[in-house]
Each structure stands twice: as structure tokens, then as C-alpha cells.
Amino acid sequence: MSRETSLFCDSVLLADGWAEDVLLRFDDRGVITSVERGARPGEARARGPVIPGLPNLHSHAFQRAMAGLAERAGRTEDDFWTWRDTMYRFLARFTPEGLQAVAALLYLEMLKAGYTSVAEFHYLHHDREGTPYSDRAENSHRIVAAARETGIRLTHLPTLYAHGGFGGRAPTEGQKRFLNTVEGLLGIVESVRRVTAAEPSVRVGLALHSLRAVTPQELHEALAGMHSLDARAPLHIHIAEQTKEVEDCLAWSGERPVQWLLNRVPVDSRWCLVHATHLTPEEVTRLATSGAVAGLCPTTEANLGDGLFPAVDYLRQGGVFGIGSDSHISVSAPEELRLLEYGQRLVARRRNVLRVGSEDSVGAGLYRAAVAGGARALGLSAPGLDVGAPADLVVLDAEHPKLYGRTRDALLDSYLFASGSDCVRDVMVAGRFVVREGRHPAEDMLLARYRRELDLLLAVA
């Protein structure tokens, strides 16, 4: 995949809106160096309307292999916690080779679905017995290798997971592959930073699995350690996803999860609060004004029965959000944004609910906001297509029946609400086309390897 030096766009969504006849120029790192309007076509010409690629701000790659395998009704009422038990049983089978194979196919699917970057919230650290590999960062290196194989931009988030519940409760057997001390986790972070130091398409941050999985002391120690390595590193945490989590946090501390975090940690634009589903009006306001990103994963949240994020009030107060595919029950950038809006419509019983700022187009407003919020959550240099931003973009197929005759914001509305990933024609990351005509150059090899590894995973009862 050779890097382009420029791309002529007949129509392109720039940081300040739509424009025609634009020449984008890139440097040898795949960063946009100039945006020339009123240009003439050159040798490299986009074969359709160009939009910025969407960042996927929340991924658990290994869960792609079990998507659809937890849809059988149990003898008791099924919820997030019964799904989690299924996940524990499944992940016990993974080898490092299997993890890389599953992650690589997932990242290929993301690229074809309109995502150009991903934040991997990574907590599958150890072997099947819970013992660290000889290289403690073995599985993290496998995630990086999968990103290299596919060409997706990666923000890797080694995740601190130390306990099984609030107050330092002992972990369960199913959690043994996740567990680290603060020192052990920071060692993984340092290892990945060292190996990827020369790779501009890899960013390393830190995740805290949840308030139930770390003690307050561990949380502060981990943040201090990460700050000493990179004071601007992205920081992510699962929070307030389930009502039981909120109830347990209240029983432990007298405060709700988001309330507890905002009262004790300087949450700012480096942070991404993943899910944050269950908020009081006061928490909505405080989160919206903090500069942090609300990491929303509508298809997973729907699949797990989490509930609906209070998006109307949050956006009305200027809150920043991005989207992620999380458990990968679906891997589709348009579907995540579509379901985000449709969930709010079902509650409000009206249409076109999530209007962003002064935008008349719901699709265009949501898309631009998710690009900006996702870029912030992944620690990217700049959002959208502008000078200094990475040349990460998607070329849509304007001849597709679902997009035919649409231009500008009407194109985005149709892409999000009346079509899907099949309308993605070409995808560029860091100035390189990684998908052409809906195909990735390594697609056949990655799919064959995935099938071999999945045969092994599914054969182990």
C-alpha cells in the first residue's frame, strides 16, 4: 500500500463544511499539508464524494469472535451480567495467535465499514491460567501487529483490571486473564510505547476498566504513572453502564459512579467516559462542561439492554461524544449513529431529535460531531480533513442506488439513515488507500487465518 502525495476531490467534507474541486496534499507521514480550493484534477482523483473517516473509540477485539453466541434465553432473566459469564467462558480459549487473527479481521471489517481508526480497550493480558506471558505485553503486541497488517490507525489502551467489585473485592475465576497490578500494567504501557515509538499511526494511552475493578489508590497511582510517561495520553474508563453498577457504587461510596469520578479526579479533554448511560441531570451538566468525551456504543448498549444515554440534554449543553462498536455485535459506522438517533426518537416519540448546534441535517450534524469527539478520545492531532490532520478519509459510492442523486448534507443523511457500509467505496489511512472498490489487499489471507483460528476456538468445549 503505497502512500499518495495528493488527492483531488470533486466533492469533500472539510473541517469547515463541504467544498468542490479541492486538492489535498500529504507529507511522508500521511498528514495533510495543504487544502487547495478551486484546483484542477490531477493523477490521483477520488472516485466519489469524500468524507473524513470515523474514529471507533471503543473496541474489545476478542469479543468479535463471540458475536451472536450469547443470544439464547436462559432460565433466569438475561442481562449484562449473564452475558458477561458467557464472555468469560469464551475468552478462556484464546491464544495470542488467535487474538491477532480475530483482531486483524475485525480491523479489516472496520475499515470496510467506514472507520479509519480504533481505540482498543485491551484487558486480555495473560495466558489461560492467568499467568503473565514471558513478555507481559505479548497480547498487546498482537493487537499492534493486527493494526499493522490492516493499516488501521490504532490508539492502544492497556487496561488496569485488579478486582472483582467495588472496594477491592476479590476477582472471580473468569477474570484471571485480566488482572494486573499498577506496576505490571504500566510495564505493558511502557513496552508498547517503546516498540511503537517510530510509528505515527499508533498512539498509546491508558484505560481503567471501571471503578469496580480498581481501588481509589490504584486509580490515582495509575494516572500518576501514565502522566509521567505522557501527560497528554488518552484516558478511558467504563462507567455507569448498568443500573446495578450505579446501585453498587452508591452502596460502596454514597455516590454515583460519574459523580464519584468527577468529585475526585480532574476529568478533562484527555478523558473518554465509555457508556455513562445512567446520569442525573447534574451529572449530565458536569460531564458536558468537563471537555471529556462520552463514548457511546449504541449497538452494544442495545444488545446488552443497558439503557439509553441522555443525549438530548447532553448535546443541548455542548457535550462532546464519539461512537464505538465495543463488543462488535455490529461493525458499521452508519448503524451506530443511526441507532443513537433512533433510540432517542423512540423515547421522545418524534423525529429528528439529535440536532447538533445549528445544523439542519441530523445526519451531517451527528457525523461531524462523532468525527470530532472520536478524534479527541483517540488523542489524534486534529479532527476532520484540514491542515495538520491525518489523511484518514472515506470515499463514498455516489452511484450506489441508496446514494444516487444525493449531494452534500443530503448525502450524509442518506448514508446514515437509508444505507450502510455497502456504500463505502475506498478508504485511506495516513495517505494510503487500504480499501479499494470495497476490497482490502490482504482480505483473503486474513479471512482464511481467522477461519482456522475460529475452528480451534469453537472446538474447545
CSV table of C-alpha atoms in Angstrom, one decimal:
chain,number,residue,atom,x,y,z
A,1,MET,CA,0.0,0.0,0.0
A,2,SER,CA,2.0,3.0,-1.3
A,3,ARG,CA,1.4,6.4,0.1
A,4,GLU,CA,-0.2,9.1,-2.1
A,5,THR,CA,1.2,12.6,-2.1
A,6,SER,CA,-2.1,14.2,-3.1
A,7,LEU,CA,-5.8,13.5,-3.8
A,8,PHE,CA,-8.2,15.6,-5.9
A,9,CYS,CA,-11.8,15.6,-4.6
A,10,ASP,CA,-14.7,16.7,-6.8
A,11,SER,CA,-16.7,17.0,-3.5
A,12,VAL,CA,-15.3,16.8,0.0
A,13,LEU,CA,-16.4,17.4,3.6
A,14,LEU,CA,-13.7,19.7,5.0
A,15,ALA,CA,-13.4,20.8,8.6
A,16,ASP,CA,-15.4,24.0,7.8
A,17,GLY,CA,-18.0,22.3,5.5
A,18,TRP,CA,-18.5,20.9,2.0
A,19,ALA,CA,-16.3,22.1,-0.9
A,20,GLU,CA,-15.9,21.2,-4.5
A,21,ASP,CA,-12.7,20.9,-6.6
A,22,VAL,CA,-10.3,20.5,-3.8
A,23,LEU,CA,-6.7,19.2,-3.9
A,24,LEU,CA,-5.5,17.6,-0.6
A,25,ARG,CA,-1.7,17.3,-0.3
A,26,PHE,CA,0.0,15.0,2.2
A,27,ASP,CA,3.5,14.7,3.7
A,28,ASP,CA,5.5,11.5,4.0
A,29,ARG,CA,3.8,10.7,7.3
A,30,GLY,CA,0.3,10.9,5.8
A,31,VAL,CA,-0.6,14.2,7.3
A,32,ILE,CA,-2.5,16.9,5.3
A,33,THR,CA,-0.1,19.8,4.5
A,34,SER,CA,-2.4,21.9,2.3
A,35,VAL,CA,-6.0,22.2,1.2
A,36,GLU,CA,-6.2,23.9,-2.2
A,37,ARG,CA,-9.7,25.1,-3.3
A,38,GLY,CA,-10.6,25.7,-6.9
A,39,ALA,CA,-8.0,23.1,-8.0
A,40,ARG,CA,-7.8,21.1,-11.2
A,41,PRO,CA,-7.9,17.3,-11.3
A,42,GLY,CA,-4.6,15.5,-11.0
A,43,GLU,CA,-3.5,12.0,-11.4
A,44,ALA,CA,-4.8,10.9,-8.0
A,45,ARG,CA,-8.6,11.5,-8.0
A,46,ALA,CA,-11.2,10.3,-5.6
A,47,ARG,CA,-13.9,8.2,-7.3
A,48,GLY,CA,-16.7,9.7,-5.3
A,49,PRO,CA,-17.6,12.1,-2.5
A,50,VAL,CA,-15.0,12.3,0.2
A,51,ILE,CA,-15.8,12.4,4.0
A,52,PRO,CA,-13.4,12.2,6.9
A,53,GLY,CA,-13.0,8.6,8.3
A,54,LEU,CA,-14.9,8.0,11.6
A,55,PRO,CA,-12.8,7.0,14.7
A,56,ASN,CA,-14.1,4.0,16.6
A,57,LEU,CA,-13.4,5.0,20.2
A,58,HIS,CA,-14.2,1.7,21.9
A,59,SER,CA,-13.3,-1.8,20.9
A,60,HIS,CA,-12.8,-5.2,22.7
A,61,ALA,CA,-11.3,-7.1,19.7
A,62,PHE,CA,-11.6,-10.6,21.1
A,63,GLN,CA,-15.4,-10.2,21.5
A,64,ARG,CA,-15.8,-10.1,17.7
A,65,ALA,CA,-15.3,-13.9,17.7
A,66,MET,CA,-18.3,-14.5,20.0
A,67,ALA,CA,-20.7,-12.0,18.4
A,68,GLY,CA,-24.1,-13.7,18.2
A,69,LEU,CA,-23.3,-16.6,20.5
A,70,ALA,CA,-25.0,-15.1,23.6
A,71,GLU,CA,-28.5,-14.8,22.1
A,72,ARG,CA,-30.1,-17.8,23.8
A,73,ALA,CA,-32.6,-17.2,26.5
A,74,GLY,CA,-31.6,-18.6,29.9
A,75,ARG,CA,-33.7,-19.9,32.8
A,76,THR,CA,-33.4,-16.6,34.6
A,77,GLU,CA,-33.8,-13.1,33.1
A,78,ASP,CA,-30.8,-12.3,30.9
A,79,ASP,CA,-28.9,-9.1,31.3
A,80,PHE,CA,-25.4,-7.7,31.1
A,81,TRP,CA,-24.2,-9.9,33.9
A,82,THR,CA,-25.4,-13.2,32.4
A,83,TRP,CA,-23.8,-12.1,29.0
A,84,ARG,CA,-20.6,-11.4,30.9
A,85,ASP,CA,-20.5,-15.0,32.2
A,86,THR,CA,-20.7,-16.2,28.6
A,87,MET,CA,-17.9,-13.9,27.6
A,88,TYR,CA,-15.7,-15.3,30.4
A,89,ARG,CA,-16.2,-18.8,29.3
A,90,PHE,CA,-15.4,-17.9,25.7
A,91,LEU,CA,-12.3,-15.8,26.3
A,92,ALA,CA,-10.7,-18.6,28.3
A,93,ARG,CA,-9.8,-20.3,24.9
A,94,PHE,CA,-7.8,-17.5,23.3
A,95,THR,CA,-4.2,-17.8,22.4
A,96,PRO,CA,-2.1,-14.9,21.3
A,97,GLU,CA,-2.2,-16.2,17.7
A,98,GLY,CA,-6.0,-16.4,17.9
A,99,LEU,CA,-6.2,-12.9,19.3
A,100,GLN,CA,-4.2,-11.5,16.4
A,101,ALA,CA,-6.2,-13.3,13.8
A,102,VAL,CA,-9.6,-12.1,15.3
A,103,ALA,CA,-8.3,-8.6,15.7
A,104,ALA,CA,-6.9,-8.3,12.2
A,105,LEU,CA,-10.2,-9.5,10.6
A,106,LEU,CA,-12.1,-7.1,12.8
A,107,TYR,CA,-9.9,-4.2,11.9
A,108,LEU,CA,-10.4,-5.1,8.2
A,109,GLU,CA,-14.1,-5.1,8.7
A,110,MET,CA,-13.9,-1.7,10.4
A,111,LEU,CA,-12.0,-0.2,7.5
A,112,LYS,CA,-14.6,-1.5,5.0
A,113,ALA,CA,-17.4,-0.2,7.3
A,114,GLY,CA,-16.1,3.4,7.3
A,115,TYR,CA,-13.9,3.5,10.4
A,116,THR,CA,-10.3,4.6,9.9
A,117,SER,CA,-9.0,4.5,13.5
A,118,VAL,CA,-9.8,2.5,16.6
A,119,ALA,CA,-9.2,2.7,20.3
A,120,GLU,CA,-8.5,-0.8,21.6
A,121,PHE,CA,-9.6,-1.0,25.3
A,122,HIS,CA,-7.4,-4.0,26.0
A,123,TYR,CA,-7.6,-6.1,29.1
A,124,LEU,CA,-7.0,-9.7,27.9
A,125,HIS,CA,-3.4,-9.7,29.2
A,126,HIS,CA,-2.4,-13.2,30.4
A,127,ASP,CA,-2.5,-16.9,29.4
A,128,ARG,CA,-5.3,-19.3,30.0
A,129,GLU,CA,-4.2,-19.9,33.6
A,130,GLY,CA,-3.9,-16.2,34.4
A,131,THR,CA,-0.1,-16.3,34.3
A,132,PRO,CA,1.7,-13.4,32.5
A,133,TYR,CA,3.5,-14.4,29.3
A,134,SER,CA,7.3,-14.2,29.4
A,135,ASP,CA,6.7,-10.9,27.7
A,136,ARG,CA,4.0,-9.4,29.8
A,137,ALA,CA,2.9,-7.2,26.8
A,138,GLU,CA,2.5,-10.3,24.4
A,139,ASN,CA,-1.2,-9.8,23.7
A,140,SER,CA,-0.8,-6.0,23.4
A,141,HIS,CA,1.9,-6.6,20.7
A,142,ARG,CA,-0.5,-8.9,18.9
A,143,ILE,CA,-3.1,-6.1,18.8
A,144,VAL,CA,-0.5,-3.7,17.4
A,145,ALA,CA,0.5,-6.4,14.8
A,146,ALA,CA,-3.1,-6.7,13.7
A,147,ALA,CA,-3.3,-3.0,13.2
A,148,ARG,CA,-0.1,-3.0,11.1
A,149,GLU,CA,-1.5,-5.9,9.0
A,150,THR,CA,-4.6,-4.0,8.1
A,151,GLY,CA,-3.4,-0.4,8.1
A,152,ILE,CA,-5.9,1.0,10.6
A,153,ARG,CA,-4.8,3.8,12.9
A,154,LEU,CA,-4.6,2.5,16.5
A,155,THR,CA,-4.9,4.0,19.9
A,156,HIS,CA,-3.9,1.2,22.2
A,157,LEU,CA,-5.2,1.3,25.7
A,158,PRO,CA,-3.7,-1.3,28.1
A,159,THR,CA,-6.4,-1.6,30.8
A,160,LEU,CA,-5.9,-1.8,34.5
A,161,TYR,CA,-8.2,-4.5,36.0
A,162,ALA,CA,-7.3,-5.5,39.5
A,163,HIS,CA,-10.5,-6.5,41.4
A,164,GLY,CA,-13.9,-8.2,41.0
A,165,GLY,CA,-16.1,-5.4,42.6
A,166,PHE,CA,-16.2,-2.1,44.4
A,167,GLY,CA,-14.0,-1.8,47.4
A,168,GLY,CA,-11.3,-4.2,46.2
A,169,ARG,CA,-13.5,-7.3,46.1
A,170,ALA,CA,-11.6,-10.5,45.2
A,171,PRO,CA,-11.8,-11.3,41.5
A,172,THR,CA,-13.6,-14.3,40.1
A,173,GLU,CA,-12.1,-17.3,38.3
A,174,GLY,CA,-13.3,-15.9,35.0
A,175,GLN,CA,-11.4,-12.6,35.5
A,176,LYS,CA,-7.9,-14.2,36.0
A,177,ARG,CA,-6.7,-13.3,32.5
A,178,PHE,CA,-7.3,-9.6,33.1
A,179,LEU,CA,-5.6,-8.9,36.4
A,180,ASN,CA,-2.6,-6.6,36.8
A,181,THR,CA,-1.0,-4.5,39.5
A,182,VAL,CA,-0.5,-0.9,38.7
A,183,GLU,CA,3.2,-1.6,38.2
A,184,GLY,CA,2.5,-4.5,35.9
A,185,LEU,CA,0.1,-2.6,33.8
A,186,LEU,CA,2.4,0.4,33.4
A,187,GLY,CA,5.1,-2.0,32.3
A,188,ILE,CA,2.8,-3.1,29.5
A,189,VAL,CA,2.3,0.6,28.6
A,190,GLU,CA,6.0,1.2,28.5
A,191,SER,CA,6.7,-1.8,26.4
A,192,VAL,CA,4.1,-0.9,23.7
A,193,ARG,CA,5.3,2.7,23.7
A,194,ARG,CA,8.9,1.6,23.2
A,195,VAL,CA,8.1,-0.8,20.3
A,196,THR,CA,5.8,1.7,18.5
A,197,ALA,CA,7.8,4.9,19.2
A,198,ALA,CA,8.6,5.4,15.5
A,199,GLU,CA,5.1,4.6,14.2
A,200,PRO,CA,2.9,7.7,13.8
A,201,SER,CA,-0.2,5.6,13.3
A,202,VAL,CA,0.0,4.1,16.8
A,203,ARG,CA,-0.9,6.1,19.9
A,204,VAL,CA,-0.7,4.6,23.4
A,205,GLY,CA,-2.8,5.6,26.3
A,206,LEU,CA,-4.3,4.1,29.5
A,207,ALA,CA,-7.7,2.6,30.4
A,208,LEU,CA,-9.1,1.9,33.8
A,209,HIS,CA,-11.6,-0.9,33.4
A,210,SER,CA,-14.2,0.6,35.8
A,211,LEU,CA,-14.5,1.9,39.3
A,212,ARG,CA,-15.5,-1.6,40.4
A,213,ALA,CA,-12.2,-3.1,39.1
A,214,VAL,CA,-9.7,-0.6,40.7
A,215,THR,CA,-9.4,0.9,44.1
A,216,PRO,CA,-9.1,4.7,44.5
A,217,GLN,CA,-5.5,4.3,45.4
A,218,GLU,CA,-4.8,2.2,42.3
A,219,LEU,CA,-6.7,4.6,40.2
A,220,HIS,CA,-4.5,7.6,41.3
A,221,GLU,CA,-1.3,5.6,41.1
A,222,ALA,CA,-2.1,4.5,37.6
A,223,LEU,CA,-2.9,8.1,36.5
A,224,ALA,CA,0.2,9.5,38.0
A,225,GLY,CA,2.3,6.8,36.3
A,226,MET,CA,0.8,7.5,32.9
A,227,HIS,CA,1.2,11.2,33.4
A,228,SER,CA,4.9,10.8,34.0
A,229,LEU,CA,5.2,8.8,30.7
A,230,ASP,CA,2.9,11.1,28.6
A,231,ALA,CA,1.0,14.0,30.2
A,232,ARG,CA,-1.4,14.2,27.1
A,233,ALA,CA,-2.2,10.5,26.8
A,234,PRO,CA,-5.8,9.5,26.2
A,235,LEU,CA,-7.5,8.1,29.4
A,236,HIS,CA,-10.6,5.9,29.1
A,237,ILE,CA,-12.9,4.2,31.6
A,238,HIS,CA,-16.2,2.2,31.6
A,239,ILE,CA,-18.6,3.9,33.8
A,240,ALA,CA,-22.3,3.9,34.8
A,241,GLU,CA,-23.2,1.4,32.1
A,242,GLN,CA,-25.7,-0.6,34.2
A,243,THR,CA,-28.1,0.3,37.0
A,244,LYS,CA,-26.6,-2.4,39.2
A,245,GLU,CA,-23.3,-0.8,38.8
A,246,VAL,CA,-24.8,2.5,40.0
A,247,GLU,CA,-26.5,0.9,42.9
A,248,ASP,CA,-23.3,-1.0,44.0
A,249,CYS,CA,-21.3,2.3,43.7
A,250,LEU,CA,-23.9,4.1,45.9
A,251,ALA,CA,-23.7,1.3,48.5
A,252,TRP,CA,-19.9,1.4,48.5
A,253,SER,CA,-19.3,5.2,48.5
A,254,GLY,CA,-22.6,7.0,48.9
A,255,GLU,CA,-22.1,8.5,45.4
A,256,ARG,CA,-22.9,7.5,41.9
A,257,PRO,CA,-20.0,6.4,39.6
A,258,VAL,CA,-19.8,9.6,37.4
A,259,GLN,CA,-20.4,11.8,40.5
A,260,TRP,CA,-17.6,9.9,42.3
A,261,LEU,CA,-15.1,10.3,39.5
A,262,LEU,CA,-15.8,14.0,38.8
A,263,ASN,CA,-15.5,14.8,42.5
A,264,ARG,CA,-12.1,13.2,42.9
A,265,VAL,CA,-10.3,13.3,39.5
A,266,PRO,CA,-9.5,16.3,37.2
A,267,VAL,CA,-11.5,14.9,34.3
A,268,ASP,CA,-10.8,16.9,31.2
A,269,SER,CA,-10.4,16.6,27.4
A,270,ARG,CA,-8.0,13.7,27.7
A,271,TRP,CA,-10.8,11.5,29.1
A,272,CYS,CA,-13.4,9.3,27.5
A,273,LEU,CA,-16.2,8.1,29.8
A,274,VAL,CA,-17.4,5.0,28.0
A,275,HIS,CA,-21.2,4.4,28.1
A,276,ALA,CA,-22.1,6.8,31.0
A,277,THR,CA,-25.6,5.6,30.4
A,278,HIS,CA,-27.2,6.4,33.7
A,279,LEU,CA,-26.7,10.0,34.7
A,280,THR,CA,-28.6,12.5,36.8
A,281,PRO,CA,-29.2,16.0,35.3
A,282,GLU,CA,-26.4,17.4,37.4
A,283,GLU,CA,-24.0,14.7,36.1
A,284,VAL,CA,-25.1,15.5,32.5
A,285,THR,CA,-24.2,19.1,33.0
A,286,ARG,CA,-20.9,18.4,34.8
A,287,LEU,CA,-19.8,15.9,32.1
A,288,ALA,CA,-20.8,18.2,29.3
A,289,THR,CA,-18.8,21.1,30.7
A,290,SER,CA,-15.7,19.0,31.6
A,291,GLY,CA,-14.5,18.6,28.0
A,292,ALA,CA,-14.4,14.8,28.3
A,293,VAL,CA,-15.9,12.7,25.6
A,294,ALA,CA,-18.9,10.5,26.2
A,295,GLY,CA,-18.1,7.2,24.5
A,296,LEU,CA,-21.3,5.8,23.2
A,297,CYS,CA,-21.7,2.3,21.7
A,298,PRO,CA,-25.4,2.2,20.7
A,299,THR,CA,-25.5,-1.3,19.1
A,300,THR,CA,-23.7,-3.0,22.0
A,301,GLU,CA,-25.7,-1.0,24.6
A,302,ALA,CA,-28.9,-2.1,22.9
A,303,ASN,CA,-27.7,-5.7,22.6
A,304,LEU,CA,-26.9,-5.8,26.4
A,305,GLY,CA,-30.1,-3.9,27.4
A,306,ASP,CA,-28.0,-1.2,29.1
A,307,GLY,CA,-30.4,1.7,28.6
A,308,LEU,CA,-30.2,5.0,26.7
A,309,PHE,CA,-27.8,7.8,27.2
A,310,PRO,CA,-29.5,11.2,27.9
A,311,ALA,CA,-28.2,12.5,24.5
A,312,VAL,CA,-30.7,15.3,24.0
A,313,ASP,CA,-29.8,17.2,27.3
A,314,TYR,CA,-26.1,16.4,26.8
A,315,LEU,CA,-25.9,17.8,23.3
A,316,ARG,CA,-28.0,20.8,24.3
A,317,GLN,CA,-25.3,21.7,26.8
A,318,GLY,CA,-22.5,21.3,24.3
A,319,GLY,CA,-21.3,17.9,25.4
A,320,VAL,CA,-18.8,16.0,23.2
A,321,PHE,CA,-19.4,12.5,22.1
A,322,GLY,CA,-18.0,9.8,19.9
A,323,ILE,CA,-19.0,6.3,18.9
A,324,GLY,CA,-17.6,2.8,19.3
A,325,SER,CA,-18.6,-0.7,18.3
A,326,ASP,CA,-17.5,-2.2,21.6
A,327,SER,CA,-18.5,-5.9,21.5
A,328,HIS,CA,-18.8,-5.8,17.7
A,329,ILE,CA,-22.3,-7.3,17.6
A,330,SER,CA,-22.3,-4.9,14.6
A,331,VAL,CA,-19.4,-3.3,12.8
A,332,SER,CA,-20.9,-0.4,10.9
A,333,ALA,CA,-20.2,3.3,11.4
A,334,PRO,CA,-23.6,4.4,9.9
A,335,GLU,CA,-25.5,1.9,12.1
A,336,GLU,CA,-24.1,3.2,15.4
A,337,LEU,CA,-25.1,6.8,14.6
A,338,ARG,CA,-28.5,5.7,13.2
A,339,LEU,CA,-29.3,3.7,16.3
A,340,LEU,CA,-28.1,6.6,18.5
A,341,GLU,CA,-30.8,8.9,16.9
A,342,TYR,CA,-33.5,6.2,16.7
A,343,GLY,CA,-33.2,5.3,20.4
A,344,GLN,CA,-33.9,9.0,21.2
A,345,ARG,CA,-36.8,9.1,18.7
A,346,LEU,CA,-38.4,6.1,20.4
A,347,VAL,CA,-38.3,7.7,23.8
A,348,ALA,CA,-39.4,11.2,22.6
A,349,ARG,CA,-41.9,9.8,20.1
A,350,ARG,CA,-40.8,12.4,17.5
A,351,ARG,CA,-38.4,12.6,14.6
A,352,ASN,CA,-35.1,14.3,14.0
A,353,VAL,CA,-34.3,14.6,17.7
A,354,LEU,CA,-30.5,15.0,17.9
A,355,ARG,CA,-29.8,18.3,16.3
A,356,VAL,CA,-26.2,19.3,16.8
A,357,GLY,CA,-25.8,23.0,17.2
A,358,SER,CA,-27.4,24.9,14.3
A,359,GLU,CA,-27.2,22.0,11.9
A,360,ASP,CA,-30.4,21.4,10.0
A,361,SER,CA,-29.2,18.0,8.8
A,362,VAL,CA,-29.4,15.4,11.6
A,363,GLY,CA,-27.0,13.0,9.8
A,364,ALA,CA,-24.4,15.7,9.0
A,365,GLY,CA,-24.5,17.1,12.5
A,366,LEU,CA,-24.1,13.7,14.1
A,367,TYR,CA,-21.4,12.6,11.7
A,368,ARG,CA,-19.3,15.8,12.2
A,369,ALA,CA,-19.7,15.6,15.9
A,370,ALA,CA,-18.7,12.0,16.1
A,371,VAL,CA,-15.6,12.7,14.0
A,372,ALA,CA,-14.5,15.5,16.3
A,373,GLY,CA,-15.3,13.6,19.5
A,374,GLY,CA,-13.7,10.4,18.3
A,375,ALA,CA,-10.5,12.3,17.3
A,376,ARG,CA,-10.3,13.8,20.8
A,377,ALA,CA,-10.9,10.4,22.5
A,378,LEU,CA,-8.2,8.8,20.4
A,379,GLY,CA,-5.7,11.6,21.0
A,380,LEU,CA,-5.4,12.4,17.3
A,381,SER,CA,-3.7,15.7,16.3
A,382,ALA,CA,-6.8,17.3,14.7
A,383,PRO,CA,-10.3,16.2,13.7
A,384,GLY,CA,-11.6,16.1,10.2
A,385,LEU,CA,-9.9,17.0,6.9
A,386,ASP,CA,-7.7,20.0,7.5
A,387,VAL,CA,-4.1,21.1,7.5
A,388,GLY,CA,-2.3,19.2,10.3
A,389,ALA,CA,-4.9,16.4,10.5
A,390,PRO,CA,-4.1,12.8,9.4
A,391,ALA,CA,-5.2,11.9,5.8
A,392,ASP,CA,-7.8,9.5,7.0
A,393,LEU,CA,-10.8,9.5,4.7
A,394,VAL,CA,-13.6,7.6,3.2
A,395,VAL,CA,-14.8,7.7,-0.5
A,396,LEU,CA,-18.5,7.0,-0.8
A,397,ASP,CA,-20.0,5.4,-3.9
A,398,ALA,CA,-22.2,8.1,-5.3
A,399,GLU,CA,-23.6,5.6,-7.9
A,400,HIS,CA,-25.0,3.3,-5.3
A,401,PRO,CA,-28.8,3.3,-5.6
A,402,LYS,CA,-29.2,4.5,-2.0
A,403,LEU,CA,-26.9,7.5,-2.5
A,404,TYR,CA,-27.6,8.3,-6.2
A,405,GLY,CA,-28.6,11.9,-6.8
A,406,ARG,CA,-27.6,13.0,-3.3
A,407,THR,CA,-25.0,15.7,-2.6
A,408,ARG,CA,-23.5,17.4,0.4
A,409,ASP,CA,-25.5,17.0,3.6
A,410,ALA,CA,-28.3,15.1,1.9
A,411,LEU,CA,-25.6,12.6,1.0
A,412,LEU,CA,-24.7,12.1,4.7
A,413,ASP,CA,-28.4,11.9,5.7
A,414,SER,CA,-28.9,9.1,3.2
A,415,TYR,CA,-25.6,7.4,4.2
A,416,LEU,CA,-26.6,7.3,7.9
A,417,PHE,CA,-30.3,6.7,7.7
A,418,ALA,CA,-31.0,4.9,4.4
A,419,SER,CA,-28.0,2.9,3.5
A,420,GLY,CA,-24.9,1.5,5.3
A,421,SER,CA,-21.4,0.2,4.9
A,422,ASP,CA,-22.0,-1.2,1.4
A,423,CYS,CA,-21.8,2.4,0.2
A,424,VAL,CA,-18.1,2.7,1.2
A,425,ARG,CA,-16.0,2.5,-1.9
A,426,ASP,CA,-12.4,3.4,-0.9
A,427,VAL,CA,-10.7,4.1,2.4
A,428,MET,CA,-7.5,5.9,3.0
A,429,VAL,CA,-5.5,5.9,6.3
A,430,ALA,CA,-2.4,8.1,6.6
A,431,GLY,CA,-2.4,8.8,2.9
A,432,ARG,CA,-2.5,5.2,1.9
A,433,PHE,CA,-5.6,3.5,0.3
A,434,VAL,CA,-6.2,0.5,2.4
A,435,VAL,CA,-9.5,-0.4,0.8
A,436,ARG,CA,-10.2,-0.1,-3.0
A,437,GLU,CA,-13.6,-0.8,-4.5
A,438,GLY,CA,-14.7,-2.4,-1.2
A,439,ARG,CA,-11.7,-4.8,-1.0
A,440,HIS,CA,-8.6,-4.9,1.2
A,441,PRO,CA,-5.5,-6.3,-0.4
A,442,ALA,CA,-4.9,-8.8,2.5
A,443,GLU,CA,-8.6,-9.8,2.8
A,444,ASP,CA,-8.4,-13.4,1.6
A,445,MET,CA,-5.4,-14.2,3.7
A,446,LEU,CA,-6.8,-12.6,6.9
A,447,LEU,CA,-10.2,-14.3,6.4
A,448,ALA,CA,-8.6,-17.7,5.9
A,449,ARG,CA,-6.5,-17.3,9.0
A,450,TYR,CA,-9.5,-16.1,11.0
A,451,ARG,CA,-11.4,-19.2,10.0
A,452,ARG,CA,-8.6,-21.5,11.1
A,453,GLU,CA,-8.3,-19.9,14.5
A,454,LEU,CA,-12.1,-19.8,15.0
A,455,ASP,CA,-12.3,-23.5,14.2
A,456,LEU,CA,-9.9,-24.0,17.1
A,457,LEU,CA,-11.8,-21.7,19.4
A,458,LEU,CA,-15.1,-23.3,18.8
A,459,ALA,CA,-13.8,-26.8,19.0
A,460,VAL,CA,-12.7,-26.3,22.6
A,461,ALA,CA,-15.7,-27.0,24.8
